XYZ file of C-alpha atoms in Angstrom:
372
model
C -43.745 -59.125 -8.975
C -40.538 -58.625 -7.279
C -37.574 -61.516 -7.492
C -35.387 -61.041 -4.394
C -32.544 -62.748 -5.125
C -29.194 -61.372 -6.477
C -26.251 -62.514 -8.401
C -23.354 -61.249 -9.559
C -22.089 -59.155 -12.718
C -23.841 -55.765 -12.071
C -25.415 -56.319 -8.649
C -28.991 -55.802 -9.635
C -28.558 -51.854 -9.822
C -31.986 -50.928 -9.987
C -31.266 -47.719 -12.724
C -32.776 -48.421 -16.214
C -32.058 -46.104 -19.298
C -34.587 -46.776 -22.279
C -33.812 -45.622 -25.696
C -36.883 -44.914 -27.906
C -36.078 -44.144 -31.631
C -38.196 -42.719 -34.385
C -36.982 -44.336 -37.458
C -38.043 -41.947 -40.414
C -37.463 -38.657 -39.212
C -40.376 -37.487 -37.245
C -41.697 -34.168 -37.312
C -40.410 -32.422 -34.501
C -42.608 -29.164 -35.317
C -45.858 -31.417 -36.005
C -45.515 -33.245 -32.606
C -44.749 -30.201 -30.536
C -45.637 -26.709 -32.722
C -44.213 -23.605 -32.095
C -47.738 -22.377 -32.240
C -46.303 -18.916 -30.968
C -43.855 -18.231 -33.678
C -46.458 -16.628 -36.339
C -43.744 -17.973 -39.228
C -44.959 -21.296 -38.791
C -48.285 -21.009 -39.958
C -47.036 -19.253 -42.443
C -44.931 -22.033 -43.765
C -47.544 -24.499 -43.112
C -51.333 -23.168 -43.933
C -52.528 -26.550 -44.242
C -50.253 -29.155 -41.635
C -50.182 -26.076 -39.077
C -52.079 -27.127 -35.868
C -53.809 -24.244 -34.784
C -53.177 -23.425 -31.364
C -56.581 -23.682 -29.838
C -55.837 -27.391 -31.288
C -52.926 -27.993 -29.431
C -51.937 -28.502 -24.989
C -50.518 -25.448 -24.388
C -46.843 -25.932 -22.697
C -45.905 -22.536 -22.455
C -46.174 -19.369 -24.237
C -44.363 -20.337 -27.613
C -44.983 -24.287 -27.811
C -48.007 -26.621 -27.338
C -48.019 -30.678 -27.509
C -49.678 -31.992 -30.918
C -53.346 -33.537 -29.189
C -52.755 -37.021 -29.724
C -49.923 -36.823 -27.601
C -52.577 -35.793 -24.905
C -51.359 -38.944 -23.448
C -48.003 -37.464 -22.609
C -49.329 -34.521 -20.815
C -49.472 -36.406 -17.281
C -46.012 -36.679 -17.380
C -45.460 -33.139 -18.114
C -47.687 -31.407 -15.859
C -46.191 -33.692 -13.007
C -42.291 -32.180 -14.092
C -41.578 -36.105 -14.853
C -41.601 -34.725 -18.880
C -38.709 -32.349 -20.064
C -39.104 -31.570 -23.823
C -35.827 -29.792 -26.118
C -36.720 -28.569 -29.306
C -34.112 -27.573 -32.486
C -32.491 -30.904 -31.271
C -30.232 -33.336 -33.892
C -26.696 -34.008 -34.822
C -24.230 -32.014 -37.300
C -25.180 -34.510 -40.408
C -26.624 -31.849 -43.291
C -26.847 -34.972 -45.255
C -30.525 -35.683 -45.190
C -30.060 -39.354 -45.756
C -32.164 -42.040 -43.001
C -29.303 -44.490 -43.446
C -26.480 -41.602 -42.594
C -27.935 -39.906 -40.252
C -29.117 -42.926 -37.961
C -25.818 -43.728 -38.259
C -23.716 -41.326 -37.061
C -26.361 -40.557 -34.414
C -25.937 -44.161 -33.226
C -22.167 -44.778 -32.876
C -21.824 -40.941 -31.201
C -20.210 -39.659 -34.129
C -17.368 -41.268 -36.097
C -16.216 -43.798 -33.859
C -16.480 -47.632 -33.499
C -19.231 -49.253 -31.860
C -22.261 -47.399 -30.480
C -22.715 -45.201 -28.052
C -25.181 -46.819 -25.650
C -22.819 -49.494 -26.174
C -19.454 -47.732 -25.036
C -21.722 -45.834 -21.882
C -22.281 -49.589 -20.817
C -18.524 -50.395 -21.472
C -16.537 -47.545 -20.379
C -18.260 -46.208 -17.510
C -16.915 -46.272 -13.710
C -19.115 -49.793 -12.682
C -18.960 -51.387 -16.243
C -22.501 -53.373 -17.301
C -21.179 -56.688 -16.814
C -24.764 -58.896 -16.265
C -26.617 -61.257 -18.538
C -29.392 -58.921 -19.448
C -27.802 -55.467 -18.427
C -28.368 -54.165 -22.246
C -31.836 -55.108 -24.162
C -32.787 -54.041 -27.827
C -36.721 -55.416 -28.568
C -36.824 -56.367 -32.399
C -34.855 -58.668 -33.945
C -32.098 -57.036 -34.410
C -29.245 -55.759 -32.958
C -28.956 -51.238 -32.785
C -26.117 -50.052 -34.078
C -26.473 -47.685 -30.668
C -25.675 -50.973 -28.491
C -22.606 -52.533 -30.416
C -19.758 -53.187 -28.163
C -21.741 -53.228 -25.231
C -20.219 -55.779 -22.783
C -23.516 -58.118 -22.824
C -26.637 -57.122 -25.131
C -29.805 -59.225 -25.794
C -32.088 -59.036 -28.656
C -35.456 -60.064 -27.924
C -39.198 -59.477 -28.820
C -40.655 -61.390 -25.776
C -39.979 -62.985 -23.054
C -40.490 -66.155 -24.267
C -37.458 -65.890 -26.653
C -36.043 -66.582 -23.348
C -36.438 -70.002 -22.746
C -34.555 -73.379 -23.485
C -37.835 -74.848 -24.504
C -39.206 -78.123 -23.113
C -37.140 -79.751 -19.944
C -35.415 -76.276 -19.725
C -35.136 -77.027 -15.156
C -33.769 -80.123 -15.672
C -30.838 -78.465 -18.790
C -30.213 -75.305 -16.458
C -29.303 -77.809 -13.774
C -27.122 -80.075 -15.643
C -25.726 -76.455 -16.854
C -25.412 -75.414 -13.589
C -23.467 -78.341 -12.141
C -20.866 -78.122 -15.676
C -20.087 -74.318 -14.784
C -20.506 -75.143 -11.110
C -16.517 -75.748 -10.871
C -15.629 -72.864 -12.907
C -13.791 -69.818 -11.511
C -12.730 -66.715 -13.070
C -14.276 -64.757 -16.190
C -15.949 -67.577 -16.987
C -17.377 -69.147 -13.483
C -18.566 -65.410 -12.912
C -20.254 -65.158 -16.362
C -22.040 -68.541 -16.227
C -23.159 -67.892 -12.732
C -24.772 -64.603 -13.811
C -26.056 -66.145 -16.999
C -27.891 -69.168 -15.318
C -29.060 -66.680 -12.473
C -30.724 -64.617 -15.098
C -32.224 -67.811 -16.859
C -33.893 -69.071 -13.367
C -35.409 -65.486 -13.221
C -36.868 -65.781 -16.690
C -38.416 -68.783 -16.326
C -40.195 -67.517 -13.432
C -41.830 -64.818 -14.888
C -42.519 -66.924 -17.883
C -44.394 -69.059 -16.095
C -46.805 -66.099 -14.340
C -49.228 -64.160 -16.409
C -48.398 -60.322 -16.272
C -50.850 -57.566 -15.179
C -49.495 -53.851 -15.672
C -50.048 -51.642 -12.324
C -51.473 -48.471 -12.171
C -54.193 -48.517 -14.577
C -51.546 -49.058 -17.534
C -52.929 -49.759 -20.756
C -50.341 -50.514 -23.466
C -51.396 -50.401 -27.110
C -51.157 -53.204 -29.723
C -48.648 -54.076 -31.649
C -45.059 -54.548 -31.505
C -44.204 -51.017 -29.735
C -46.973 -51.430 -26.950
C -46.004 -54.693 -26.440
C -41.708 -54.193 -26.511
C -42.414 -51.558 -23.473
C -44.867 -54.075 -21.438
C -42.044 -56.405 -21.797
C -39.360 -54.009 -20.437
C -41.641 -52.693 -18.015
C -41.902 -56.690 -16.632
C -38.364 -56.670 -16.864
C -37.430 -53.742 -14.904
C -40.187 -54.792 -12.141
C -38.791 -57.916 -11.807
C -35.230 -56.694 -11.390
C -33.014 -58.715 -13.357
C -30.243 -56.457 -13.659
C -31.617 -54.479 -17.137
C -29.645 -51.379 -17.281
C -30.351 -50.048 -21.053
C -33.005 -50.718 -23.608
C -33.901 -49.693 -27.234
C -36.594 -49.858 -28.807
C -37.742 -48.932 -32.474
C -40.958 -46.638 -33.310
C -40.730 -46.812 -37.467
C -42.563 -45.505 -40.204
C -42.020 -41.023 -39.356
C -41.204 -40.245 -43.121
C -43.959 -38.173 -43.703
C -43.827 -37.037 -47.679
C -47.607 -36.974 -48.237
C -50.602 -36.735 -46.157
C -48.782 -36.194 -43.017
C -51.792 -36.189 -40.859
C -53.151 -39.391 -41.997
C -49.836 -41.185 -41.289
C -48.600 -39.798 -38.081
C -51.816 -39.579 -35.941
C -52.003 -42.891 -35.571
C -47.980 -43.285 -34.637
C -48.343 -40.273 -32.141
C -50.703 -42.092 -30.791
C -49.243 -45.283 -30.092
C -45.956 -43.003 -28.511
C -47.918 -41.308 -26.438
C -50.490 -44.130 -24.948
C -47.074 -46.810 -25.019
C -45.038 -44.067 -22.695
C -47.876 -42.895 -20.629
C -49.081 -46.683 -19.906
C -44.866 -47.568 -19.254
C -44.863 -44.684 -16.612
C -48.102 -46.047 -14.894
C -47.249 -49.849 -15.086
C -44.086 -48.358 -13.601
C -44.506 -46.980 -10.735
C -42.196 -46.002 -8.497
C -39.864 -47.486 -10.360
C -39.947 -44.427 -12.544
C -37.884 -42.671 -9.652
C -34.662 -44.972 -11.053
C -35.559 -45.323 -14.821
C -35.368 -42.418 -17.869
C -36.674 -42.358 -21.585
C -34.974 -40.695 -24.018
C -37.278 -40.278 -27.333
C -34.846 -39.591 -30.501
C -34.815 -39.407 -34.239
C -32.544 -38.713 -36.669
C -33.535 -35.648 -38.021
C -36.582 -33.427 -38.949
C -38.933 -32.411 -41.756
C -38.643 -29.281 -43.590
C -40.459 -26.475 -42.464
C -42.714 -25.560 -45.312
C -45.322 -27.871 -46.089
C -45.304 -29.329 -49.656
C -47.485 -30.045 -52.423
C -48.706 -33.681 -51.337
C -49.344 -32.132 -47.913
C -46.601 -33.916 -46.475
C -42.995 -32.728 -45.343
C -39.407 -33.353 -46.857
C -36.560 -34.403 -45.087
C -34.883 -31.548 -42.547
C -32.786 -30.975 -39.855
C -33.994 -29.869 -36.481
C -36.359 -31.951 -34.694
C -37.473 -32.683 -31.254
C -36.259 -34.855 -28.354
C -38.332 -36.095 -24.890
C -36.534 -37.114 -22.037
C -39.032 -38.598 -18.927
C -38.142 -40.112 -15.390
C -37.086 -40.009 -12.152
C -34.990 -36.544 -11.158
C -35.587 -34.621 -14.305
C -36.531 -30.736 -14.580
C -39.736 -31.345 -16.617
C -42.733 -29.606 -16.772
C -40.993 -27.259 -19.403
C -39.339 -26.652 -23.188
C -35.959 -26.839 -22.488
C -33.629 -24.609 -24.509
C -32.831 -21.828 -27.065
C -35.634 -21.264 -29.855
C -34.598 -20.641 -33.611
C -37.032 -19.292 -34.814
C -38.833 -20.022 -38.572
C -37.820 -17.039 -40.011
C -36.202 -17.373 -43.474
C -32.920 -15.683 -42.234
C -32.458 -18.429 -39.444
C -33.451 -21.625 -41.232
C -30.496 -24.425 -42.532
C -30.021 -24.799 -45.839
C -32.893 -24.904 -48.305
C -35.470 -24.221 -45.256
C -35.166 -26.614 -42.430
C -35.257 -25.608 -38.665
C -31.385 -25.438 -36.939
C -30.281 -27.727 -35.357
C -29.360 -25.796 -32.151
C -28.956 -28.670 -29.401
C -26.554 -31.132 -30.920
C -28.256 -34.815 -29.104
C -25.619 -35.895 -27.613
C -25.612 -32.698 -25.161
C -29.038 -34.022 -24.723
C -28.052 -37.435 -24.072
C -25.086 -36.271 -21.262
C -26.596 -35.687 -18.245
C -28.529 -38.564 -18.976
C -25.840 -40.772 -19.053
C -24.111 -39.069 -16.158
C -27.374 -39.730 -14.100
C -27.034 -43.563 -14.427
C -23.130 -43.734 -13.523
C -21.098 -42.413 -16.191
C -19.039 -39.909 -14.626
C -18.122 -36.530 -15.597
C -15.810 -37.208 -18.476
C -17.641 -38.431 -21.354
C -14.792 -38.508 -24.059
C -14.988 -42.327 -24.307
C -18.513 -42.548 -24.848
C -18.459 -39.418 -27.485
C -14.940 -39.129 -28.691
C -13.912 -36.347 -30.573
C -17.105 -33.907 -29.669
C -16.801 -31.205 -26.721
C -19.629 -32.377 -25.045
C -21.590 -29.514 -22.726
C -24.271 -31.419 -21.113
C -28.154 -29.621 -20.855
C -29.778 -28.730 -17.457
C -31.682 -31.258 -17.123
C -31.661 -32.552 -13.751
């Protein structure tokens, strides 16, 4: 379903940037292995997934198989894929790293937050900036407007709500300035909302979400994106990556809901796709050798997915490491050799934030990937 109408604050610009992050530190080399780099079955004789296992992506990496779901994407160029990605914290701490990755570094706010803020055509509408949980991202503080939600229906001023939007409307009717402009665009969004909550939803295109609060959180923003009501960035959780024993048994079933949740958001989708990018992040890796409870300690270098309209896919984007003893950080983890926010740049720069991104990541150089 399509709403026509338009109101002010960011003139219903149809691009949507959705933020995807995998809280726990996912295994960058278990979801896509460098099955050609004979070092890594070395390090890993029993997590290793032999490449006959895997969907081969080129000659050194293949896509773990319950990300099959992914693959679409990828063989259609709508899938670019950079491995050794992750920031310059060595700390190995969740709680650290997610934060500096979050605010961009040192800095105040986050930087989804400041992109929204700082750029050219600042986010200025009602629901420009989403995060589905119940809580606020650190990535999204100081945006100019951000919403947490789970649903839709957290959208709602419950029983009578036509007859309080009207009274609300006539109140703010007289206003002018700031706050005419931001009640207008507020109410606007609210009349949008209660249209769709009164509809039941079908996802186009075949698009089968899965349970649960991820599969559900993308059906949501996938309504909300159709539906046009001004949503300019998203973020969304995927928890529960920290993978100390039995890795297999625990991220199967995760890899499974990312794959199925982004291949069913790029069918429900559409054409929409064209205007909308995913960025999949976490805040670090595992280490490379495999431990004693068949599981993986905390690392460095991971992986990072970026999927939409105008991207380069179809291909592994970047300089490989390598797992050879002499290259790997510290007490055996893969470099870090694509800091995210490089990652992140063009991006950002593809949904209006200009060439100069010192405001969004102060104090880094920032030298943004070829990815468009």
């Amino acid at each position: 379903m399509t709403i026509q109408a338009t109101y002010d604050g960011n003139g219903d610009r149809p691009d949507s940037l959705v933020v995807v992050f995998l809280r726990g530190a996912a295994d960058g080399l278990q979801l896509v292995p460098p099955t050609g780099d004979d070092d890594y079955y070395r390090a890993r004789p029993t997590l290793g997934v032999r490449r006959d296992q895997t969907l081969a992506l080129d000659d050194m990496f293949g896509l773990h198989p319950t990300l099959a779901g992914l693959k679409p994407a990828f063989d259609d160029g709508e899938l670019a894929i950079v491995h050794a990605a992750g920031s310059e914290d060595s700390s190995r701490s969740h709680f650290d790293a997610q934060d500096l990755m979050e605010h961009g570094g040192i800095a105040a706010g986050g930087w989804l937050g400041r992109f929204l803020r700082y750029r050219p055509q600042p986010a200025n509408g009602a629901l420009s900036a989403i995060a589905v949980g119940k809580a606020m991202p650190e990535c999204l503080r100081g945006a100019p407007s951000a919403t947490v939600m789970q649903t839709i229906e957290d959208f709602t001023l419950g029983a009578g709500s036509d007859v309080y939007l009207s009274e609300l409307a006539r109140l703010y009717g007289s206003e002018g300035g700031d706050l005419g402009r931001a009640a207008h665009d507020t109410l606007q969004a609210m009349h949008r909302i209660e249209t769709l909550r009164t509809e039941s939803y079908q996802p186009a295109g075949g698009a089968d979400y899965p349970r649960g609060d991820f599969g559900d959180g993308l059906m949501q923003l996938a309504r909300l994106i159709k539906a046009q009501v001004g949503l300019e960035a998203a973020s969304i959780d995927l928890g529960g990556w920290d993978s100390h024993l039995a890795q297999d048994t625990l991220l199967d079933p995760l890899m499974g809901r990312l794959a199925q949740g982004l291949d069913a958001f790029r069918r429900d989708l559409g054409s929409a796709m064209a205007t909308t990018s995913v960025v999949v992040m976490t805040e670090f890796g595992r280490r490379v050798q495999e431990n004693a409870s068949l599981g993986t300690d905390h690392g460095r270098g991971s992986v990072m997915f970026v999927m939409g309209g105008g991207v380069q896919g179809g291909r592994v984007v970047g300089n490989w490491p390598g797992l050879e003893a002499s290259t790997l950080d510290g007490p055996g983890d893969l470099r870090v050799v694509h800091n995210y926010r490089n990652v992140l740049a063009p991006v950002l720069q593809r949904h209006g934030a200009g060439e100069d991104l010192s405001r969004i990541f102060p104090a880094f150089a920032v030298t943004p990937m070829a990815l468009y």
